[in-house]
Structure formats: C-alpha cells, structure tokens
XYZ file of C-alpha atoms in Angstrom:
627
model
C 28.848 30.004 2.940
C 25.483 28.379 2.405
C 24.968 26.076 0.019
C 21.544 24.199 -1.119
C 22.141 20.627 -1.244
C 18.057 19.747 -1.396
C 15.320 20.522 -3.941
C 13.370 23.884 -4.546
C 10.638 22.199 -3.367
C 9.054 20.293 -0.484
C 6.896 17.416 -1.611
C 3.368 18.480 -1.684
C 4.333 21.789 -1.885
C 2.363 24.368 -4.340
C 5.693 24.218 -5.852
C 5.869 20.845 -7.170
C 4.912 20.014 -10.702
C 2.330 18.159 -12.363
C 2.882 16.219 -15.192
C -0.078 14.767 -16.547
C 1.820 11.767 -18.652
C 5.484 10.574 -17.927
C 5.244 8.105 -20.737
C 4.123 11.268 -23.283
C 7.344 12.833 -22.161
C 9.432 10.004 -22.972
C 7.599 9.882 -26.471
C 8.304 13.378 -27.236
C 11.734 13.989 -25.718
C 12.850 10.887 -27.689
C 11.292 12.204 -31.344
C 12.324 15.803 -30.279
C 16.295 14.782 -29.856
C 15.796 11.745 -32.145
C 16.895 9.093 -29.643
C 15.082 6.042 -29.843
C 12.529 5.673 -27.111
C 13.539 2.359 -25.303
C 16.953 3.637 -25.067
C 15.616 6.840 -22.823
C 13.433 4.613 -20.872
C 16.092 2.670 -20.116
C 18.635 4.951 -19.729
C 15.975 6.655 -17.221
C 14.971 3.184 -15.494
C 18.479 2.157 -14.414
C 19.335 5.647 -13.572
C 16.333 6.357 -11.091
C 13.578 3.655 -11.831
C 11.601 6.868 -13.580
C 11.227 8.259 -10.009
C 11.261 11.702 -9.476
C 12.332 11.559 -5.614
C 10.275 14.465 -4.382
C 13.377 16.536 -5.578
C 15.646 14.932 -3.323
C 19.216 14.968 -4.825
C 21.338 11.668 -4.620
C 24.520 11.628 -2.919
C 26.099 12.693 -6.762
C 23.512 15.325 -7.116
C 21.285 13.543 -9.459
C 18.010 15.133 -9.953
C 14.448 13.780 -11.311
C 13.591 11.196 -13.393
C 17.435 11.178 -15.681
C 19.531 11.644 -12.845
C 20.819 14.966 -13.833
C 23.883 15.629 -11.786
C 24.337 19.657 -10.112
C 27.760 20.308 -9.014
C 27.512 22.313 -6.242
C 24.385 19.782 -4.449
C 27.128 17.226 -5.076
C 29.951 18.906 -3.395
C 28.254 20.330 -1.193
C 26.887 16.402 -0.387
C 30.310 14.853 -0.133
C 30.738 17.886 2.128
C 28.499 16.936 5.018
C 30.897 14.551 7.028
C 31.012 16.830 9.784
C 27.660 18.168 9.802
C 23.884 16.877 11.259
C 22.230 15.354 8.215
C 19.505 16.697 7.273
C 15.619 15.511 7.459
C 14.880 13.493 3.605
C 12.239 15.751 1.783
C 12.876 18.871 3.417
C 14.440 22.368 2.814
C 17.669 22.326 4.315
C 20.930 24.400 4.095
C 24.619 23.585 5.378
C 26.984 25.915 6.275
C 31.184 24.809 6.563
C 34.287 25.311 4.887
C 34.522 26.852 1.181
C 33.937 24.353 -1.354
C 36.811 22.907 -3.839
C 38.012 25.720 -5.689
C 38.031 24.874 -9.790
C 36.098 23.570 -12.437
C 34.320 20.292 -10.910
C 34.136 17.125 -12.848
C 32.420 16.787 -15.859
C 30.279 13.870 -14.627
C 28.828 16.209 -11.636
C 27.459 19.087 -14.659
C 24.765 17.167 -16.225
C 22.176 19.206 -15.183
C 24.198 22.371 -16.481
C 25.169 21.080 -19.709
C 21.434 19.701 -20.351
C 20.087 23.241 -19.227
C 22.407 25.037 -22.260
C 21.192 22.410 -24.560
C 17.844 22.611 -24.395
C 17.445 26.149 -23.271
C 15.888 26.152 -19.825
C 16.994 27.217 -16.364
C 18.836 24.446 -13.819
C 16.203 24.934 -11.795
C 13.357 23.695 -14.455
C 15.398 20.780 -15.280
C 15.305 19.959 -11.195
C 12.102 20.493 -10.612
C 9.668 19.664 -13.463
C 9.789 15.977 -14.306
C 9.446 16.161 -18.379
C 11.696 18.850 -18.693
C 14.054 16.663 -16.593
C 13.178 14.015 -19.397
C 13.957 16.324 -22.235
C 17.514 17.278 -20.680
C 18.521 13.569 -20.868
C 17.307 12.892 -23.881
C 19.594 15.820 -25.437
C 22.483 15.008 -23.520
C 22.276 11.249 -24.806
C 21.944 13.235 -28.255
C 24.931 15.015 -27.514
C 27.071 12.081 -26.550
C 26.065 10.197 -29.477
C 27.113 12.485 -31.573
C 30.667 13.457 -29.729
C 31.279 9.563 -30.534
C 31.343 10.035 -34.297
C 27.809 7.974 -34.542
C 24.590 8.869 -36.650
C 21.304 9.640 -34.441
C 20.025 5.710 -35.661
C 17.207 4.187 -35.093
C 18.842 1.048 -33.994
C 18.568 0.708 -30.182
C 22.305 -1.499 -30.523
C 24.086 1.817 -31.923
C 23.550 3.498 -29.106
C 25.364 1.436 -26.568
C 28.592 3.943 -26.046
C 26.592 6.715 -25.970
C 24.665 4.623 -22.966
C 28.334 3.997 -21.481
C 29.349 7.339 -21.687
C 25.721 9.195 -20.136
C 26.483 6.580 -16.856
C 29.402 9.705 -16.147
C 31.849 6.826 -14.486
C 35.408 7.236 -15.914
C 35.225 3.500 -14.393
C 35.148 1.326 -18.032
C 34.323 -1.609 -16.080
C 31.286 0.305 -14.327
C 30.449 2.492 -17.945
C 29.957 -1.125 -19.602
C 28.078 -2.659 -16.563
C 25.569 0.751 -17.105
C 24.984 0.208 -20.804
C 24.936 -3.605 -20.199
C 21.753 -3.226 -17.314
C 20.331 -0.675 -19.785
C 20.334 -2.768 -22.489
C 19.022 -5.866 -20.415
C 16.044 -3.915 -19.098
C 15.237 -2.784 -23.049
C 15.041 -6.651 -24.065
C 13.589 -7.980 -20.881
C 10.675 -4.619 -20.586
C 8.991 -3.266 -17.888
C 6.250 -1.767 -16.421
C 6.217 0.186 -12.960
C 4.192 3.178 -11.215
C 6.828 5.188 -9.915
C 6.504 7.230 -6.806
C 4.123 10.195 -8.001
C 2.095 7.739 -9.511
C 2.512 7.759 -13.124
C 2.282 4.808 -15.032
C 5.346 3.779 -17.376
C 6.107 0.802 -19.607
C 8.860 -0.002 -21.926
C 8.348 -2.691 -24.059
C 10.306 -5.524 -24.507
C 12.604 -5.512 -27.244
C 14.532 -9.415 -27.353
C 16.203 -8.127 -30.353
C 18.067 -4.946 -28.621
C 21.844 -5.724 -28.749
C 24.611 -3.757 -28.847
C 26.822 -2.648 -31.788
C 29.869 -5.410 -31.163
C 32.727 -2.693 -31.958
C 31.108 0.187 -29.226
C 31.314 -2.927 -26.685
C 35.098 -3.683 -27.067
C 35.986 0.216 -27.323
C 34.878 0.860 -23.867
C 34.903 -2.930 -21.650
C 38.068 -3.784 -20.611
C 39.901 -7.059 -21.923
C 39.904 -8.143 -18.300
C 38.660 -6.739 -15.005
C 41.651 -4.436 -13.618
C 41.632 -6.123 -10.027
C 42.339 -10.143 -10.446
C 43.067 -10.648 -6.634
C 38.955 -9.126 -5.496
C 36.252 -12.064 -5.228
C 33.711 -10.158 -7.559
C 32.214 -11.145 -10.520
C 34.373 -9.960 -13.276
C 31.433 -7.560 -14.912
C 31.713 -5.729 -11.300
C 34.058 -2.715 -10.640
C 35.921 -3.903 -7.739
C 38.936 -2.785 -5.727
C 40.977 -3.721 -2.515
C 41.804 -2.052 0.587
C 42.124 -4.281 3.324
C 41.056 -4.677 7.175
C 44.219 -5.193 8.872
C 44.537 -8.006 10.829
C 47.091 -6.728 13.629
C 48.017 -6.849 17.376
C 48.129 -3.534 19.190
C 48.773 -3.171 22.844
C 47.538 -4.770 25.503
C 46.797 -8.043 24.008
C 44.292 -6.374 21.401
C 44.096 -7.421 18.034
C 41.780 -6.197 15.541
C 39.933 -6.060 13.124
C 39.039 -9.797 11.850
C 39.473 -13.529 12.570
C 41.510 -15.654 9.936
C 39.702 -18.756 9.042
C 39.270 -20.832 6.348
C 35.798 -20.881 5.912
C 33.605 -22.710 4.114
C 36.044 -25.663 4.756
C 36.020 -24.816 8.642
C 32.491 -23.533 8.966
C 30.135 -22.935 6.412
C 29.011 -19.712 5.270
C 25.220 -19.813 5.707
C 24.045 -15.902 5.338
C 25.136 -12.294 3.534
C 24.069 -9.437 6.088
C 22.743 -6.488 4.469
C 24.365 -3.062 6.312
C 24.114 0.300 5.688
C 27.241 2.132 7.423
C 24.824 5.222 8.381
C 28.247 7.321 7.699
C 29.992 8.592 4.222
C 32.124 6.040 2.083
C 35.080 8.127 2.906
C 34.510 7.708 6.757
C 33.998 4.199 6.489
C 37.310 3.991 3.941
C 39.365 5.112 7.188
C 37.388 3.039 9.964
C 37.756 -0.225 7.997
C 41.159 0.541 8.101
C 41.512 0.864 12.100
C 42.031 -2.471 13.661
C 40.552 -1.265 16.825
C 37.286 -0.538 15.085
C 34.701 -3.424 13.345
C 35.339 -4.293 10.119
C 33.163 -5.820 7.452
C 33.871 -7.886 3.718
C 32.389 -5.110 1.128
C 31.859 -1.614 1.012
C 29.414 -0.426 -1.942
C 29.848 3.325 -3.028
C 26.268 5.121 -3.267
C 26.835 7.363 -6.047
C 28.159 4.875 -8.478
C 28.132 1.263 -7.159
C 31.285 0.478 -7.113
C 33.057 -1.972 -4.646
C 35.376 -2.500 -2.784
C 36.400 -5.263 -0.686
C 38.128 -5.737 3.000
C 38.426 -8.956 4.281
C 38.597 -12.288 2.368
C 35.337 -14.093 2.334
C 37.497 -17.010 4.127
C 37.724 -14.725 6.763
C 35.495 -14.311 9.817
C 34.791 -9.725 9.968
C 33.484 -8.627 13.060
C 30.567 -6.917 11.268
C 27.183 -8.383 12.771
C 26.930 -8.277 16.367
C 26.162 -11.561 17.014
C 29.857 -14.367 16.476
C 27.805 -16.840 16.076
C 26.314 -14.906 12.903
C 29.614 -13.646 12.290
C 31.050 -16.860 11.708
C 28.609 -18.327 8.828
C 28.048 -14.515 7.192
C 29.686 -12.003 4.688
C 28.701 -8.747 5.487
C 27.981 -6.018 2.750
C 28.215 -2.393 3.940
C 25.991 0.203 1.689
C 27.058 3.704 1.866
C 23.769 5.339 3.173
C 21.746 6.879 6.250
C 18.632 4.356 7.127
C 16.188 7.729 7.531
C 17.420 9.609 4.125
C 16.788 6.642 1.132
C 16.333 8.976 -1.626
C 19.592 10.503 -1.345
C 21.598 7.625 -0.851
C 19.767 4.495 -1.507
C 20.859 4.742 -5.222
C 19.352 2.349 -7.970
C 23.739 1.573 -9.213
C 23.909 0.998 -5.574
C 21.164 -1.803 -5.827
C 22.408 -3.063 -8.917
C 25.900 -3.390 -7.950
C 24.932 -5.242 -4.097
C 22.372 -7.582 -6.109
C 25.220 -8.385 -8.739
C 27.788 -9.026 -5.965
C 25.379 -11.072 -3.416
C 24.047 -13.230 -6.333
C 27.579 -13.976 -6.691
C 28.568 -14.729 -3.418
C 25.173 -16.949 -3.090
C 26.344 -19.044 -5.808
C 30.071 -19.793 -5.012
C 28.282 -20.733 -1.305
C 25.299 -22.392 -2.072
C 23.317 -19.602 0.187
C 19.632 -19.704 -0.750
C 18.271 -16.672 -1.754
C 15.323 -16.044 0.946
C 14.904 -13.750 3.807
C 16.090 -16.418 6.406
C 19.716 -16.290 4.614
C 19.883 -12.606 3.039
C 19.759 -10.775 5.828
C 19.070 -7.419 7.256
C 21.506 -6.325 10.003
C 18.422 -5.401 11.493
C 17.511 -9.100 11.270
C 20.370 -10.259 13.368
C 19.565 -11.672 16.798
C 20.664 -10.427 19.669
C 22.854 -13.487 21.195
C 22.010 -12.880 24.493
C 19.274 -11.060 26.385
C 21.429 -8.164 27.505
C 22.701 -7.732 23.975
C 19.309 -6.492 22.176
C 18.896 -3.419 23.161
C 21.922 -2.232 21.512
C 21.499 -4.152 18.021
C 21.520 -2.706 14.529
C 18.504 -1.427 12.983
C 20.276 -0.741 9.700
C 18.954 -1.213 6.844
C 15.742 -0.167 7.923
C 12.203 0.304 6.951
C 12.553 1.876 3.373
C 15.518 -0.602 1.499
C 13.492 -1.554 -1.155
C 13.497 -5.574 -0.154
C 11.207 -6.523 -2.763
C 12.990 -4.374 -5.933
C 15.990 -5.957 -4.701
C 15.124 -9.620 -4.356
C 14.159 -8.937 -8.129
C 17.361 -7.633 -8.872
C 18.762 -11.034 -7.606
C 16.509 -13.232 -10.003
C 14.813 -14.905 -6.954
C 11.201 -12.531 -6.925
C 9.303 -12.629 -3.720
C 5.574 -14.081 -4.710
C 2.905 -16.071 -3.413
C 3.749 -19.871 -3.168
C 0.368 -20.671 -1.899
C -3.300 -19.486 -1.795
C -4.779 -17.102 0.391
C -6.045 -19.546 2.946
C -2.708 -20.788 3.783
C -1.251 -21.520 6.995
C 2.071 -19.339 6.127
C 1.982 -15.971 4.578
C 5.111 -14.246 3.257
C 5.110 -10.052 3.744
C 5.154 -8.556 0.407
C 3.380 -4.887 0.649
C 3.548 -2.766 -2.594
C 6.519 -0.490 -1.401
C 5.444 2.480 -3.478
C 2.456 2.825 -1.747
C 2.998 1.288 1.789
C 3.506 4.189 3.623
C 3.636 3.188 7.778
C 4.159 6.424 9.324
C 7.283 6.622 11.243
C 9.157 9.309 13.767
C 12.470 10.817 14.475
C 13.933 10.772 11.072
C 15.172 14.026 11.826
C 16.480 13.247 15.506
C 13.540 13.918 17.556
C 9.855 12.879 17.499
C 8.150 14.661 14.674
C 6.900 12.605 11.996
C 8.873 11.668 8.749
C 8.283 12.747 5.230
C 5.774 9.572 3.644
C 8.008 6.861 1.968
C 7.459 3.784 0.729
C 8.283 1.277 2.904
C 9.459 -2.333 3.074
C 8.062 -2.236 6.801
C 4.235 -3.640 7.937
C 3.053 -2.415 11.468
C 1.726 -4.846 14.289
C -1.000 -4.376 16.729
C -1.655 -6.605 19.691
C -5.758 -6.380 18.458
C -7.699 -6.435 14.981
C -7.527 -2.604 15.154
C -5.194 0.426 14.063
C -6.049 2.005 16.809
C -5.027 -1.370 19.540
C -1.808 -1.054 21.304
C 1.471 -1.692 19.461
C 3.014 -5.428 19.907
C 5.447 -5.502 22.788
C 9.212 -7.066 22.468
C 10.193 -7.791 25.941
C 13.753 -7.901 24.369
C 13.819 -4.616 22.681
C 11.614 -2.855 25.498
C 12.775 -4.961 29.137
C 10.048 -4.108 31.872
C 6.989 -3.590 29.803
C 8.081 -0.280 27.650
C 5.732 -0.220 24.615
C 6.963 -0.231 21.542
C 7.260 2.671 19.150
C 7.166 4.546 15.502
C 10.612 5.542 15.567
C 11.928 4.703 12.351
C 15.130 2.600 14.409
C 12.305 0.370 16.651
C 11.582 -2.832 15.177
C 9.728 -4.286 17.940
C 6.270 -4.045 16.447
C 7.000 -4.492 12.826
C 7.437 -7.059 9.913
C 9.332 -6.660 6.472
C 8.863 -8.023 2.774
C 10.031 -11.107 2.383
C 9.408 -12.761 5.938
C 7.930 -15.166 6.570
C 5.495 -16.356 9.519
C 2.879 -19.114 10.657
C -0.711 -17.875 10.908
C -2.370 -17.882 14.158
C -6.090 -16.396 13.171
C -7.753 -14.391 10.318
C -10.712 -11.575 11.252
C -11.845 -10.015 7.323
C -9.135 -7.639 6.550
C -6.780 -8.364 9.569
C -4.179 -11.411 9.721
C -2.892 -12.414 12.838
C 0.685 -14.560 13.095
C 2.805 -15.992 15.775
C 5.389 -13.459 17.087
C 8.226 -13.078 19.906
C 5.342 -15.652 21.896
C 2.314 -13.556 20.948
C -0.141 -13.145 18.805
C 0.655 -10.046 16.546
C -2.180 -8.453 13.755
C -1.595 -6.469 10.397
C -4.073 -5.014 7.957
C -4.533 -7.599 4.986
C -6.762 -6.461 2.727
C -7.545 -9.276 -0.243
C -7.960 -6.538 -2.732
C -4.778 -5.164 -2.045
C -2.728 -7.965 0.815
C -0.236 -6.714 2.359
C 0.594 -10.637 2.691
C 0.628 -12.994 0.237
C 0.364 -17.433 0.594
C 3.417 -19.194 1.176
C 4.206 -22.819 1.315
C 7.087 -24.379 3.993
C 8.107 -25.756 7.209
C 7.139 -24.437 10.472
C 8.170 -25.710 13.948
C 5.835 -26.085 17.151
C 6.767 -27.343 20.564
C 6.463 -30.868 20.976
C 3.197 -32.452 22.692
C 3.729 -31.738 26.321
C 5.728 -29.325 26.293
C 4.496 -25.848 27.810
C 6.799 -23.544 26.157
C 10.291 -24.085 24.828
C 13.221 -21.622 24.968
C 14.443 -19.559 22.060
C 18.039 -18.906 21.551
C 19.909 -15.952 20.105
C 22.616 -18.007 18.500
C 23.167 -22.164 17.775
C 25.814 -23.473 20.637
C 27.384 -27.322 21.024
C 26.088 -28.829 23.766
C 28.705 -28.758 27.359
C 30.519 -32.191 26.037
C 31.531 -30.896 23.160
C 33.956 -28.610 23.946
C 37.437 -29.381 24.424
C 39.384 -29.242 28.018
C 41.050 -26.305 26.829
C 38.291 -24.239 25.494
C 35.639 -22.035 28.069
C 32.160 -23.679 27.851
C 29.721 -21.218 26.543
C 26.465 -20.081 28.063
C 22.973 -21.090 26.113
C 21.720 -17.694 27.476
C 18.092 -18.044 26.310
C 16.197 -14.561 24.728
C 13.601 -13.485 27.076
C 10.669 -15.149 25.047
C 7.892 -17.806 25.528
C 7.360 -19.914 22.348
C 4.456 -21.816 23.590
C 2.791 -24.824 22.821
C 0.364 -24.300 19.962
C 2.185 -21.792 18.337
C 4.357 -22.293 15.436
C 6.968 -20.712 13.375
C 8.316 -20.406 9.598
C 11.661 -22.755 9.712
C 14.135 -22.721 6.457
C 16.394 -25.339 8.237
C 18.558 -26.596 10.663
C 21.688 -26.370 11.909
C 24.332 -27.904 13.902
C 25.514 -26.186 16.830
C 28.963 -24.427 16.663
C 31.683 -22.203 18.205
C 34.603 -20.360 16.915
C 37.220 -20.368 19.687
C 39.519 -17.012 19.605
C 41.980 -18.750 21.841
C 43.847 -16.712 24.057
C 44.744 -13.944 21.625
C 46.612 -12.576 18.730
C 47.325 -15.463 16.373
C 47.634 -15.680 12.057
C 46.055 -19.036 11.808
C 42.711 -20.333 11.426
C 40.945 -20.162 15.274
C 39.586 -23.467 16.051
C 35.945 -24.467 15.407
C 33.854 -26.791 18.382
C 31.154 -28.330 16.227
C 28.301 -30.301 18.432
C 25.678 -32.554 17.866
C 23.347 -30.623 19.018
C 20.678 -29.526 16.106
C 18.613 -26.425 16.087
C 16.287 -24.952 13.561
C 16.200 -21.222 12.782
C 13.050 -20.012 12.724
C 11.488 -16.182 12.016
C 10.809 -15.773 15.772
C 9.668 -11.700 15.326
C 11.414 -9.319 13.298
C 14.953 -11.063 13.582
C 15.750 -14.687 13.161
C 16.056 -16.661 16.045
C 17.059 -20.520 16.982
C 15.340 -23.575 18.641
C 16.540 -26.533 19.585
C 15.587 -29.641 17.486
C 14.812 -32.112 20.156
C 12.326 -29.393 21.361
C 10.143 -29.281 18.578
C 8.433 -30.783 16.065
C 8.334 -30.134 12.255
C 4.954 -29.812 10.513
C 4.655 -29.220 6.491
C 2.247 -25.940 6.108
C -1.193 -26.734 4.583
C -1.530 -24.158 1.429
C-alpha cells in the first residue's frame, strides 16, 4: 500500500497558492461562520503561529494555517517507525503494513469534517491557505453550537468551543489550549509568518472566559499528584528503572539528592530524533540512556522519567549530567515542520519555566541549553557529540514563550553582541537533510554561518575538535563547527561595514551584520581574557576539583584540556563561575545517593564556540563589557 503522508505540493511549486491577504481571510471566514475574529486568530496562532508550512503535515496530520488534521497522513505518520524518513518539503510516499482497520479518531478528521461543512474538496482545504482558514472557522462554528451555546459575539463564550477544537480528550491539555488561546487574544500579536503575510490580532485585556465553560472542562485537580509539573500541564509517569543487570551493569540513572548534593545549574534541550513510542520503550531499558521528560509532538503532553533529584544519563558530558535536567522533544532535527509543533513549544516552555523557578536557573543561553551546546569533556569525546536540536528550533519564539525575550542590552558599538537573526527569514543553506549531500528545502533558521574572512565566499571557520587534523568544516545540517545560534553570546574582536568578527574556539570567526537588518544585536556582560602574561590558557570540557581534593578512596580525574588556544587578547562572554566538582559512581550498583568531591578550584564558563566551555579562574581575568 502507498500512502501520502506529505502535501500536494512542493514549495515553490506552480502548485502552491497565493493568497493575496491572510488577515482578509480571517475577516471573512470569521463574519461568514459568525465566530468572532480574535477567537480564529487565536485559535489559528496557537495552533500553527498562522504558518502555512509549505504543506508539510505535522506528526497529527495537521494541515495549513488551522491545523486541520487528515487521518490517513496521520496514521500513516505514526506509521513510519520502521521506515527512512523522508526529506521536509518534498513529495514522498511510504510503503509498509496495512493501516489500522476502523473508523480513526475523531480528533485525526478535521480536515474531513471541515471539507463537508463548507463544501470543498480535502485537498483545497490542504493546500490553499484561506480556504484552510474558512474550514476552521466552521468547525469552531460547529463545536459551538454542539455545546448548546449561541454564535455570541463575546470572545469569553467561546472558551469550550476553544477546548473542544484543541481535539485532546486530555481535559487538562483541552483547558491549557483554550487558556494559551485566550492569553494570546488579551496580550495581541503581530507576526509575518513564513510565506510572508502580515497578521495582527489585537489586543483584547478584556477577553475572559465564561466562568461555568472553565469548570465544565478543567479538572478539580491535575490527575497525576506524584509528576513535578506545573499543575496547568498534562503530565504522566513512566519511569527509568534504576536496576542492576549482569555483569556489574546497572542502568539507567544515578540516585542523588540534588540540589542539596549538587546544584542543578542547566535544562538541556534534546530532540530524541526517533518516535515518542520508540523512545517510550528505550527509556524503559536500563541498558540504554535515559533522560527526565519526554514531550509528545502532536499534542504536548509530558511525561516524566527520572526524578529531578536524580542524576539521567542524558547529556554526554557527567559533569553536565550532574547539574542538568534533560527534556527530550519528540522530533527529527532535519524535518521541523512536521514535528517541531507550536503545543510542543508551549508545553517545553511551560515545563522549563517551571523547573527554572523551583532551581533558581537563569533563563539565558549559557543555562538553557542545546544538547548541541554540550561540551565534549574530553578531546576524544567531540566528535561523537549531539547535534540535536539543531539549526531550525525556533530559539528565539521559544525564549518568548518563557517570558525572558532575547533583545539588545546594549548599542550597536558594543563590545558583546548577542545572535538574534529574524528566524523567518534567516535562511543559511544547509546539506544532507535527506542523508546525503544535496541541499535542504530553505527554512528558517536559528543558525548564523562563520567565515574565517569578511567574505561569503572565505573559507568556513575550522574546529580542531569537531574536524582533528585540519578537516574543514561543513553545511551539513549536523556540523556545528562553523556556526552560531540565537541567543549566544560572544566578545567582539573587529567590525569591517556589514561584517562582525568575534572570538571563537581561539580564532577570529566573521558573520554578515547588516545594521539595517543585524543578524546581531548589543549586549551588556562579563567576559574573561587571559591574565597579563599569560600566552594562552587551556580550555576545559567540564569543571574538575583540583588532585587534593579527592578522597583516598576515590580515582583522581584527568583535567583533559579541549584541543583549543584561548590566547592572550582574546576574550569571551562569561555568565559565571563555578566550583569544581565530581560525582563518584563508586564501585557499582548501589540505591543511595553517589558521593559528590567538591574542590576549591573555581572556573568560569564561558561561550568558547558553538558549545559552552570552562576556564579556570586563577587563569583569567574578568573585565565588565563597554556598551
């Protein structure tokens, strides 16, 4: 059997529509179906950010602009574990087993149900944006009236009908839906989404829903008491095991008792670059990793693993490990429009700003983390680290979604600059999204290239780490070595009219910073530089204690420095210091807390290149950036 699970249409294709005014269709689908306008904006917003997603079909099946769910794209999604995944933005067919036999959920026939409503083919309603826009206004029409409720005026009596168009059967996800919906009507906004269209909704500080819709569909209490999520989160437990299994293994996580042992200092950002359902089982191995949270694509919901007291082997790096949660995203790091959902965003940014709160973990790029901004601890190791999220998680949409928004701190003169390219239109041109070297379909991207001159046309920046024996970097969509990411931050080593040069991995590394449109913005902070005399200091992987502080009974570990030069001169972005630490696994399977060797030793973590890094204190000194 073959079974479509992409578009009708390849973007920029003859094929693909043109609509001349997204915010005209909004206007008239609302009048048409009588549903008030700042309800289908923001039914639209939190379903897809008004994005049309070149026709891509989430992981549910959602199409266009309302998220109009197809049954058999969905099923035939969910039934890709075995199979290559396809290129994002292509044509693409998948042959397998027969699907599920019978009716499918009612949640996965949106686009069927809005077709017979308002008259037009399944195909229309996936491919031409304002006919997409018309579909969800009459199925929001529809629901509202299946609840017993008049087609008002009033924003606030439309709330269930909000609940009920999210097509969870989860009431504590159904009310989180209506409840983002509703707190994008009151706050407004104003976006060009990805074909370019402008849209606003206005803000409405008055929009608030009917009281009696609220307590028909939230729950008196969330359903899982023993999960650490906020209670407005839909949440469940299936845990890690922590067992022994032959041969003096043990997997899949360390008990500790963290922060009273160590302190948790990051949240790493994963994607698991498999299906939920996959993941579901390997969490559940204790010979494989394991990791605190897993957050469902097509919905957001969450589940959690290990305690956040507990140490998960999730990051690469134990010394990372030890201070981190880690947050898995259901998702492949080449194909974001299928499975970078905007419930998937929501649900990770109301979860992390959680977690960032119990902790005390600042919300910045030196302590939200990508796993592709983990370091490798030693040299050996960084070859083989994650590149996961990758280049096109949305860092600046989600660092909104958080309350802390990435912006300038500084003027354009300044001696830091913090990345923040427009992601819709950044488009660095990447490889091998498809397994092999042919360019990917343009995305906006997160990511900002390097060159080692002024020029788009000079060599690449190397990374010695990532590339051993002088290998250049590369576009591959999994290299980081020559690239940057909103949100970083890094010292400024020379300006040339539209070019900015900073310090990186002991180099000096250029983008394109246009004033008119900066890729870069001012940023005020800390850096570090090696102290006078010094030729060049070492750069470390991960924060150790110093020989003396370990006990008699516990191995001495290694400093391993990276294979970098930080040299004198050059200076780095710094959010703080440390003290050096080391969680000591003892000599195997055991149910209590492992020991922790803290030193005295102080180091500073510093944006070194793309990941963090360390440096020791005594090696450098700390200068306040001039903005």
């Amino acid at each position: 059997m073959l079974v479509p699970i992409l578009g009708d249409f390849a973007p920029g294709s003859p094929q693909t529509p043109s609509v001349t005014s997204m915010q005209q269709a909004f206007a008239d689908s609302a009048a048409e179906y009588r549903v008030p306008k700042s309800v289908l904006l923001g039914v639209s917003y939190v379903q897809s950010r008004w994005d049309t997603h070149a026709g891509v079909p989430s992981v549910s099946g959602g199409y266009g602009p309302m998220h109009l769910t197809d049954a058999r794209t969905a099923l035939a999604q969910a039934h890709r574990n075995s199979a290559p995944h396809s290129q994002a933005g292509s044509s693409a067919a998948i042959s397998g087993a027969p699907l599920p036999e019978g009716p499918p959920p009612e949640q996965m026939t949106t686009l069927e149900q809005a077709a017979r409503l308002v008259g037009i083919s399944s195909r229309r309603l996936r491919t031409d944006a304002a006919e997409n826009v018309r579909g969800g206004a009459a199925l929001l029409a529809d629901a509202q009236r299946q609840l017993g409720r008049p087609l008002s005026a009033d924003p606030g009596d439309w709330w269930g009908a909000v609940a009920r168009f999210s097509g969870t059967t989860n009431s504590v996800a159904a009310a989180e839906f209506a409840d983002d919906v509703f707190a994008v009507i009151r706050k407004g906004v104003r976006r060009t989404t990805d074909t370019g269209q402008q849209v606003a909704l206005a803000a409405s500080p008055g929009a608030r829903p009917n009281a009696s819709q609220v307590q028909a569909v939230r729950p008196a209490k969330a359903p899982h008491t023993d999960v650490e999520c906020p209670a407005t989160l839909a949440c469940d437990w299936i845990p890690s095991p922590h067992v022994e299994f032959g041969d003096d293994r043990y997997g899949n996580h360390d008990p500790a008792d963290r922060p009273k042992d160590q302190k948790i200092d990051y949240i790493v950002i994963h994607d698991t670059e498999d299906t939920n359902q996959v993941m579901i089982k390997t969490v559940q191995d204790p010979s494989e990793a394991s990791w605190h949270y897993t957050i469902r694509s097509s919905d957001g919901s969450v589940i959690q693993h290990v305690k956040t007291k507990d140490v998960a082997w999730q990051a690469g790096n134990q010394f990372i490990n030890a201070r981190s949660i880690g947050v898995e995203h259901e998702g492949f790091l080449a194909h974001p429009d299928a499975w970078y959902t905007e419930q998937m965003y929501r649900s990770s940014a109301r979860l992390v700003s959680y977690l960032a709160k119990k902790y005390g973990i600042p919300l910045d790029r030196q302590h939200i983390l990508g796993h592709d901004n983990v370091p490798g601890p030693t040299a050996s190791t960084i070859p083989g680290m994650h590149e996961d999220p990758g280049p096109y998680w949305d860092w600046r949409h989600y660092f909104d979604l958080l309350g802390a928004p990435l912006r300038a701190t500084a003027g354009p003169d300044s001696e830091l600059v913090t990345v923040l390219p427009d992601f819709a239109s950044n488009k660095p041109v990447f490889t091998n999204c498809a397994g092999h070297d042919e360019p990917c379909p343009a995305h906006g991207s997160s990511a900002v290239r390097l060159y080692s001159e002024p020029s788009e046309d000079a060599p690449l920046v190397h990374d010695e780490g990532k590339h051993p024996g002088g290998e250049d970097s590369t576009l591959r969509v999994a290299d980081m070595g020559a690239r940057i990411s909103t949100g970083q931050t890094y010292a400024v080593a020379e300006r040339r009219r539209e070019w900015t040069a900073i310090w990186y991995l002991g180099q000096k590394a250029w983008f394109k910073n246009p004033p008119a449109h900066p890729t870069a913005v001012g940023a005020t902070g800390r850096m570090v530089t090696p102290k006078p005399g010094l030729d060049d200091i070492p750069v470390y992987g991960r924060a150790l204690p110093e020989e003396d502080a370990y006990p008699a009974d516990v191995p001495v570990q290694s400093a391993s420095p990276l294979p970098y030069e930080l040299s004198a001169g050059q200076r780095y972005a710094t959010q703080g210091s440390t003290t050096g630490s080391y969680v000591d696994s003892g000599s195997g399977f055991d149910d209590a807390p492992h020991r922790v060797v803290v030193g005295n030793d102080v180091y500073y973590e510093i944006q070194f290149g793309y990941r963090i890094a360390y440096v020791r204190a005594d090696d450098v000194d700390v200068v306040r950036a001039d903005g």
